[in-house]
């Protein structure tokens, strides 16, 4: 494990994605949580990267995150093409399950923020069954409206006094990532945006079969489940991502021609 400042990354569309396998990312997160460090974790997919690309303020949030996991096979494929040939997907649901498993062993408590009371109740039942020794500090649904300053301060105080080292946040992208960034150095724990994982873990939505996930078609499976909500998102984010990704790969290839490699080598010798 290494500190966040020195975590290996690969830039995808100018945004640093953490280049570590799932197990190492989980160990790093749990280490921070055990030490009650205020850290931010973003679970990035195509939608998040395009939101960050179009919105400079949100782009800054993503660039300043302590850890950004590659959720979604397009990001994994990009990282592999850019040199991280063994990079695996670190999806939100897998991260949730792996973190809970290790947190249970090391007695690190969890706090859940956001989502709906029904979803949180179903999640608690499954968590109690699968991780009977896991310490859940609290589950706090939030209203759709923004919290008042007084309400926000009360929530921060409740989280910190609970002793939770991990805070899972479900407000939807990019709202949850912005909330996490705003609470850096206020909440004494690792904050992770996992909005999409909550209803799946609760059993309200089904996860795509492993084969579809490995082939990069989980987005299509989700589209079939929620066509009205996701059609416009996919139609407006996937084509520009493919264009920008191809552009980055072409630029990367041109910078690594034999001539450029030889020039870099000669320059390094001169230095």
Tab-separated table of C-alpha atoms in Angstrom:
chain	number	residue	atom	x	y	z
A	1	UNK	CA	0.000	0.000	0.000
A	2	UNK	CA	1.112	3.536	-0.761
A	3	UNK	CA	-0.100	6.966	0.241
A	4	UNK	CA	-2.627	8.720	-1.997
A	5	UNK	CA	-0.067	11.247	-3.251
A	6	UNK	CA	1.950	8.415	-4.772
A	7	UNK	CA	-0.795	6.030	-5.941
A	8	UNK	CA	-0.072	4.920	-9.533
A	9	UNK	CA	-2.485	6.431	-12.071
A	10	UNK	CA	-3.185	6.582	-15.786
A	11	UNK	CA	-4.836	9.619	-17.322
A	12	UNK	CA	-8.010	8.860	-19.270
A	13	UNK	CA	-9.400	11.985	-20.954
A	14	UNK	CA	-7.028	14.020	-18.743
A	15	UNK	CA	-8.366	12.503	-15.501
A	16	UNK	CA	-6.159	10.326	-13.262
A	17	UNK	CA	-7.572	6.837	-12.748
A	18	UNK	CA	-5.937	4.746	-10.022
A	19	UNK	CA	-3.959	1.915	-11.614
A	20	UNK	CA	-4.201	-0.786	-8.957
A	21	UNK	CA	-6.107	-4.086	-8.740
A	22	UNK	CA	-9.284	-4.298	-6.671
A	23	UNK	CA	-7.560	-5.945	-3.707
A	24	UNK	CA	-4.908	-3.220	-3.416
A	25	UNK	CA	-7.449	-0.432	-3.730
A	26	UNK	CA	-9.545	-2.001	-0.971
A	27	UNK	CA	-6.514	-2.408	1.315
A	28	UNK	CA	-5.588	1.237	0.759
A	29	UNK	CA	-9.126	2.411	1.545
A	30	UNK	CA	-9.334	0.305	4.714
A	31	UNK	CA	-5.939	1.559	5.907
A	32	UNK	CA	-7.135	5.167	5.554
A	33	UNK	CA	-10.429	4.280	7.249
A	34	UNK	CA	-8.722	2.563	10.156
A	35	UNK	CA	-6.669	5.732	10.704
A	36	UNK	CA	-9.818	7.904	10.363
A	37	UNK	CA	-8.232	9.895	7.538
A	38	UNK	CA	-10.475	12.249	5.571
A	39	UNK	CA	-10.209	10.861	2.043
A	40	UNK	CA	-12.338	10.984	-1.115
A	41	UNK	CA	-12.971	8.075	-3.465
A	42	UNK	CA	-14.729	8.358	-6.830
A	43	UNK	CA	-16.024	5.314	-8.705
A	44	UNK	CA	-15.603	6.491	-12.287
A	45	UNK	CA	-17.368	5.339	-15.429
A	46	UNK	CA	-17.961	6.859	-18.869
A	47	UNK	CA	-20.785	9.059	-17.595
A	48	UNK	CA	-18.643	10.514	-14.801
A	49	UNK	CA	-15.685	11.222	-17.073
A	50	UNK	CA	-17.853	13.003	-19.617
A	51	UNK	CA	-19.516	15.071	-16.867
A	52	UNK	CA	-16.028	16.021	-15.684
A	53	UNK	CA	-14.872	16.781	-19.233
A	54	UNK	CA	-17.801	19.129	-19.910
A	55	UNK	CA	-17.894	20.729	-16.456
A	56	UNK	CA	-14.524	22.159	-15.319
A	57	UNK	CA	-15.690	22.513	-11.696
A	58	UNK	CA	-16.618	18.855	-11.537
A	59	UNK	CA	-13.422	18.022	-13.412
A	60	UNK	CA	-11.488	19.589	-10.548
A	61	UNK	CA	-13.392	17.415	-8.068
A	62	UNK	CA	-12.350	14.299	-9.964
A	63	UNK	CA	-8.737	15.410	-10.339
A	64	UNK	CA	-8.471	16.162	-6.616
A	65	UNK	CA	-9.931	12.843	-5.455
A	66	UNK	CA	-7.569	10.676	-3.425
A	67	UNK	CA	-8.528	7.538	-5.338
A	68	UNK	CA	-10.515	7.037	-8.560
A	69	UNK	CA	-11.504	3.492	-9.439
A	70	UNK	CA	-11.994	2.340	-13.050
A	71	UNK	CA	-15.638	1.292	-13.023
A	72	UNK	CA	-16.801	0.270	-16.491
A	73	UNK	CA	-14.878	-1.748	-19.031
A	74	UNK	CA	-14.241	1.190	-21.445
A	75	UNK	CA	-11.999	2.805	-18.807
A	76	UNK	CA	-10.254	-0.517	-18.168
A	77	UNK	CA	-9.648	-1.031	-21.895
A	78	UNK	CA	-8.228	2.477	-22.172
A	79	UNK	CA	-5.864	1.904	-19.258
A	80	UNK	CA	-4.678	-1.366	-20.771
A	81	UNK	CA	-4.004	0.304	-24.105
A	82	UNK	CA	-2.080	3.029	-22.259
A	83	UNK	CA	0.242	0.528	-20.612
A	84	UNK	CA	-1.602	-0.960	-17.625
A	85	UNK	CA	-1.983	-4.326	-19.335
A	86	UNK	CA	-3.153	-6.200	-16.217
A	87	UNK	CA	-5.624	-3.563	-14.991
A	88	UNK	CA	-8.921	-5.039	-13.816
A	89	UNK	CA	-12.273	-3.425	-13.318
A	90	UNK	CA	-12.986	-1.977	-9.869
A	91	UNK	CA	-16.769	-1.670	-9.973
A	92	UNK	CA	-18.875	-0.022	-7.304
A	93	UNK	CA	-20.693	-3.165	-6.169
A	94	UNK	CA	-17.482	-5.215	-6.032
A	95	UNK	CA	-15.847	-2.411	-4.070
A	96	UNK	CA	-18.761	-2.314	-1.605
A	97	UNK	CA	-18.641	-6.060	-0.960
A	98	UNK	CA	-14.842	-6.250	-0.713
A	99	UNK	CA	-14.637	-3.252	1.612
A	100	UNK	CA	-17.336	-4.667	3.887
A	101	UNK	CA	-15.542	-8.006	4.059
A	102	UNK	CA	-12.223	-6.467	5.102
A	103	UNK	CA	-13.868	-3.856	7.351
A	104	UNK	CA	-15.571	-6.674	9.248
A	105	UNK	CA	-12.234	-8.397	9.851
A	106	UNK	CA	-10.506	-5.223	11.037
A	107	UNK	CA	-13.505	-3.869	12.987
A	108	UNK	CA	-13.855	-0.686	10.929
A	109	UNK	CA	-17.384	0.710	11.155
A	110	UNK	CA	-19.475	2.037	8.255
A	111	UNK	CA	-21.880	4.947	7.859
A	112	UNK	CA	-24.349	5.055	4.947
A	113	UNK	CA	-25.595	8.441	3.700
A	114	UNK	CA	-28.284	9.143	1.119
A	115	UNK	CA	-30.613	6.902	-0.898
A	116	UNK	CA	-34.093	5.971	0.345
A	117	UNK	CA	-35.156	4.457	3.643
A	118	UNK	CA	-36.553	1.346	1.911
A	119	UNK	CA	-33.309	0.702	0.035
A	120	UNK	CA	-31.197	1.227	3.142
A	121	UNK	CA	-33.418	-1.166	5.112
A	122	UNK	CA	-33.006	-3.893	2.488
A	123	UNK	CA	-29.263	-3.282	2.382
A	124	UNK	CA	-29.010	-3.614	6.156
A	125	UNK	CA	-30.797	-6.979	6.065
A	126	UNK	CA	-28.429	-8.342	3.423
A	127	UNK	CA	-25.343	-6.886	5.123
A	128	UNK	CA	-26.361	-8.452	8.457
A	129	UNK	CA	-26.745	-11.800	6.723
A	130	UNK	CA	-23.520	-11.722	4.674
A	131	UNK	CA	-21.335	-9.848	7.178
A	132	UNK	CA	-22.767	-10.642	10.624
A	133	UNK	CA	-19.844	-9.018	12.481
A	134	UNK	CA	-19.823	-5.845	10.373
A	135	UNK	CA	-20.349	-2.706	12.436
A	136	UNK	CA	-22.884	-0.373	10.820
A	137	UNK	CA	-22.710	2.933	12.677
A	138	UNK	CA	-25.859	4.339	11.022
A	139	UNK	CA	-27.856	4.628	7.808
A	140	UNK	CA	-29.053	8.149	7.119
A	141	UNK	CA	-31.392	8.881	4.176
A	142	UNK	CA	-31.281	12.472	2.971
A	143	UNK	CA	-34.032	14.692	1.530
A	144	UNK	CA	-33.963	15.563	-2.179
A	145	UNK	CA	-33.514	19.224	-1.305
A	146	UNK	CA	-30.103	20.585	-0.243
A	147	UNK	CA	-29.450	20.457	3.484
A	148	UNK	CA	-29.420	23.702	5.434
A	149	UNK	CA	-26.119	24.696	7.058
A	150	UNK	CA	-27.512	23.654	10.417
A	151	UNK	CA	-28.627	20.252	9.109
A	152	UNK	CA	-25.304	19.684	7.379
A	153	UNK	CA	-23.284	20.509	10.502
A	154	UNK	CA	-25.485	18.154	12.512
A	155	UNK	CA	-24.908	15.362	9.987
A	156	UNK	CA	-21.128	15.882	10.000
A	157	UNK	CA	-21.139	15.821	13.794
A	158	UNK	CA	-23.204	12.626	13.826
A	159	UNK	CA	-20.838	10.885	11.398
A	160	UNK	CA	-17.715	11.925	13.288
A	161	UNK	CA	-19.147	11.017	16.688
A	162	UNK	CA	-20.229	7.603	15.386
A	163	UNK	CA	-16.594	6.565	14.986
A	164	UNK	CA	-17.186	5.378	11.416
A	165	UNK	CA	-14.062	5.182	9.295
A	166	UNK	CA	-15.985	4.607	6.061
A	167	UNK	CA	-18.827	6.712	4.689
A	168	UNK	CA	-20.739	5.362	1.682
A	169	UNK	CA	-22.640	8.116	-0.117
A	170	UNK	CA	-25.579	7.625	-2.491
A	171	UNK	CA	-26.797	10.854	-4.093
A	172	UNK	CA	-26.196	10.134	-7.777
A	173	UNK	CA	-23.423	11.419	-10.025
A	174	UNK	CA	-22.172	14.166	-9.929
A	175	UNK	CA	-24.069	15.298	-6.826
A	176	UNK	CA	-22.512	12.704	-4.520
A	177	UNK	CA	-18.953	13.429	-5.706
A	178	UNK	CA	-19.479	17.153	-5.137
A	179	UNK	CA	-20.884	16.441	-1.662
A	180	UNK	CA	-17.861	14.296	-0.864
A	181	UNK	CA	-15.434	16.993	-2.065
A	182	UNK	CA	-17.225	19.630	0.020
A	183	UNK	CA	-16.804	17.512	3.150
A	184	UNK	CA	-13.107	16.731	2.734
A	185	UNK	CA	-11.323	17.552	6.003
A	186	UNK	CA	-14.703	17.925	7.743
A	187	UNK	CA	-15.607	14.250	7.971
A	188	UNK	CA	-13.005	12.038	9.639
A	189	UNK	CA	-13.352	9.069	7.345
A	190	UNK	CA	-13.071	7.759	3.801
A	191	UNK	CA	-16.021	8.940	1.702
A	192	UNK	CA	-16.988	6.790	-1.285
A	193	UNK	CA	-19.668	7.638	-3.859
A	194	UNK	CA	-21.620	4.445	-4.574
A	195	UNK	CA	-25.039	5.634	-5.717
A	196	UNK	CA	-25.524	2.999	-8.397
A	197	UNK	CA	-24.540	0.124	-6.118
A	198	UNK	CA	-27.137	0.699	-3.396
A	199	UNK	CA	-30.309	-0.446	-5.246
A	200	UNK	CA	-28.455	-3.378	-6.806
A	201	UNK	CA	-27.141	-4.629	-3.478
A	202	UNK	CA	-30.595	-4.097	-1.979
A	203	UNK	CA	-32.041	-6.392	-4.661
A	204	UNK	CA	-34.265	-3.740	-6.227
A	205	UNK	CA	-32.268	-3.808	-9.460
A	206	UNK	CA	-30.526	-6.817	-11.014
A	207	UNK	CA	-26.874	-6.828	-11.944
A	208	UNK	CA	-25.852	-7.868	-15.440
A	209	UNK	CA	-24.517	-11.433	-15.853
A	210	UNK	CA	-20.736	-11.725	-15.517
A	211	UNK	CA	-20.251	-12.449	-19.231
A	212	UNK	CA	-22.033	-9.225	-20.195
A	213	UNK	CA	-19.960	-7.307	-17.637
A	214	UNK	CA	-16.698	-8.742	-18.936
A	215	UNK	CA	-17.643	-7.942	-22.538
A	216	UNK	CA	-18.467	-4.349	-21.622
A	217	UNK	CA	-22.228	-4.608	-22.192
A	218	UNK	CA	-23.441	-3.930	-18.665
A	219	UNK	CA	-24.607	-0.511	-19.863
A	220	UNK	CA	-26.970	-2.247	-22.327
A	221	UNK	CA	-28.353	-4.490	-19.595
A	222	UNK	CA	-29.020	-1.444	-17.424
A	223	UNK	CA	-30.608	0.352	-20.375
A	224	UNK	CA	-33.115	-2.483	-20.757
A	225	UNK	CA	-34.036	-2.089	-17.081
A	226	UNK	CA	-34.356	1.721	-17.105
A	227	UNK	CA	-34.759	2.885	-20.734
A	228	UNK	CA	-36.430	6.202	-19.957
A	229	UNK	CA	-33.816	7.320	-17.447
A	230	UNK	CA	-30.705	6.017	-19.190
A	231	UNK	CA	-31.343	6.352	-22.936
A	232	UNK	CA	-30.504	10.043	-23.143
A	233	UNK	CA	-27.492	9.655	-20.839
A	234	UNK	CA	-25.960	6.898	-22.932
A	235	UNK	CA	-26.804	8.571	-26.225
A	236	UNK	CA	-25.061	11.784	-25.175
A	237	UNK	CA	-22.029	10.321	-23.368
A	238	UNK	CA	-20.930	7.127	-25.136
A	239	UNK	CA	-20.311	8.543	-28.681
A	240	UNK	CA	-18.230	11.551	-27.496
A	241	UNK	CA	-16.285	9.311	-25.115
A	242	UNK	CA	-15.391	6.949	-27.957
A	243	UNK	CA	-14.266	9.917	-30.084
A	244	UNK	CA	-12.139	11.429	-27.322
A	245	UNK	CA	-10.698	8.054	-26.319
A	246	UNK	CA	-9.679	7.273	-29.896
A	247	UNK	CA	-8.152	10.733	-30.191
A	248	UNK	CA	-6.131	10.175	-27.008
A	249	UNK	CA	-4.896	6.775	-28.183
A	250	UNK	CA	-3.847	8.170	-31.564
A	251	UNK	CA	-1.985	11.019	-29.869
A	252	UNK	CA	-0.361	8.579	-27.468
A	253	UNK	CA	0.762	6.358	-30.348
A	254	UNK	CA	2.228	9.307	-32.246
A	255	UNK	CA	4.264	10.281	-29.173
A	256	UNK	CA	5.721	6.796	-28.987
A	257	UNK	CA	7.001	6.382	-32.546
A	258	UNK	CA	10.530	4.932	-32.853
A	259	UNK	CA	11.871	8.424	-33.656
A	260	UNK	CA	10.334	9.981	-30.541
A	261	UNK	CA	11.464	7.101	-28.330
A	262	UNK	CA	15.045	7.489	-29.632
A	263	UNK	CA	14.887	11.272	-29.065
A	264	UNK	CA	13.661	10.803	-25.467
A	265	UNK	CA	16.472	8.320	-24.857
A	266	UNK	CA	19.141	10.696	-26.199
A	267	UNK	CA	17.751	13.572	-24.147
A	268	UNK	CA	17.818	11.453	-20.997
A	269	UNK	CA	21.478	10.576	-21.698
A	270	UNK	CA	22.312	14.257	-22.038
A	271	UNK	CA	20.579	15.033	-18.747
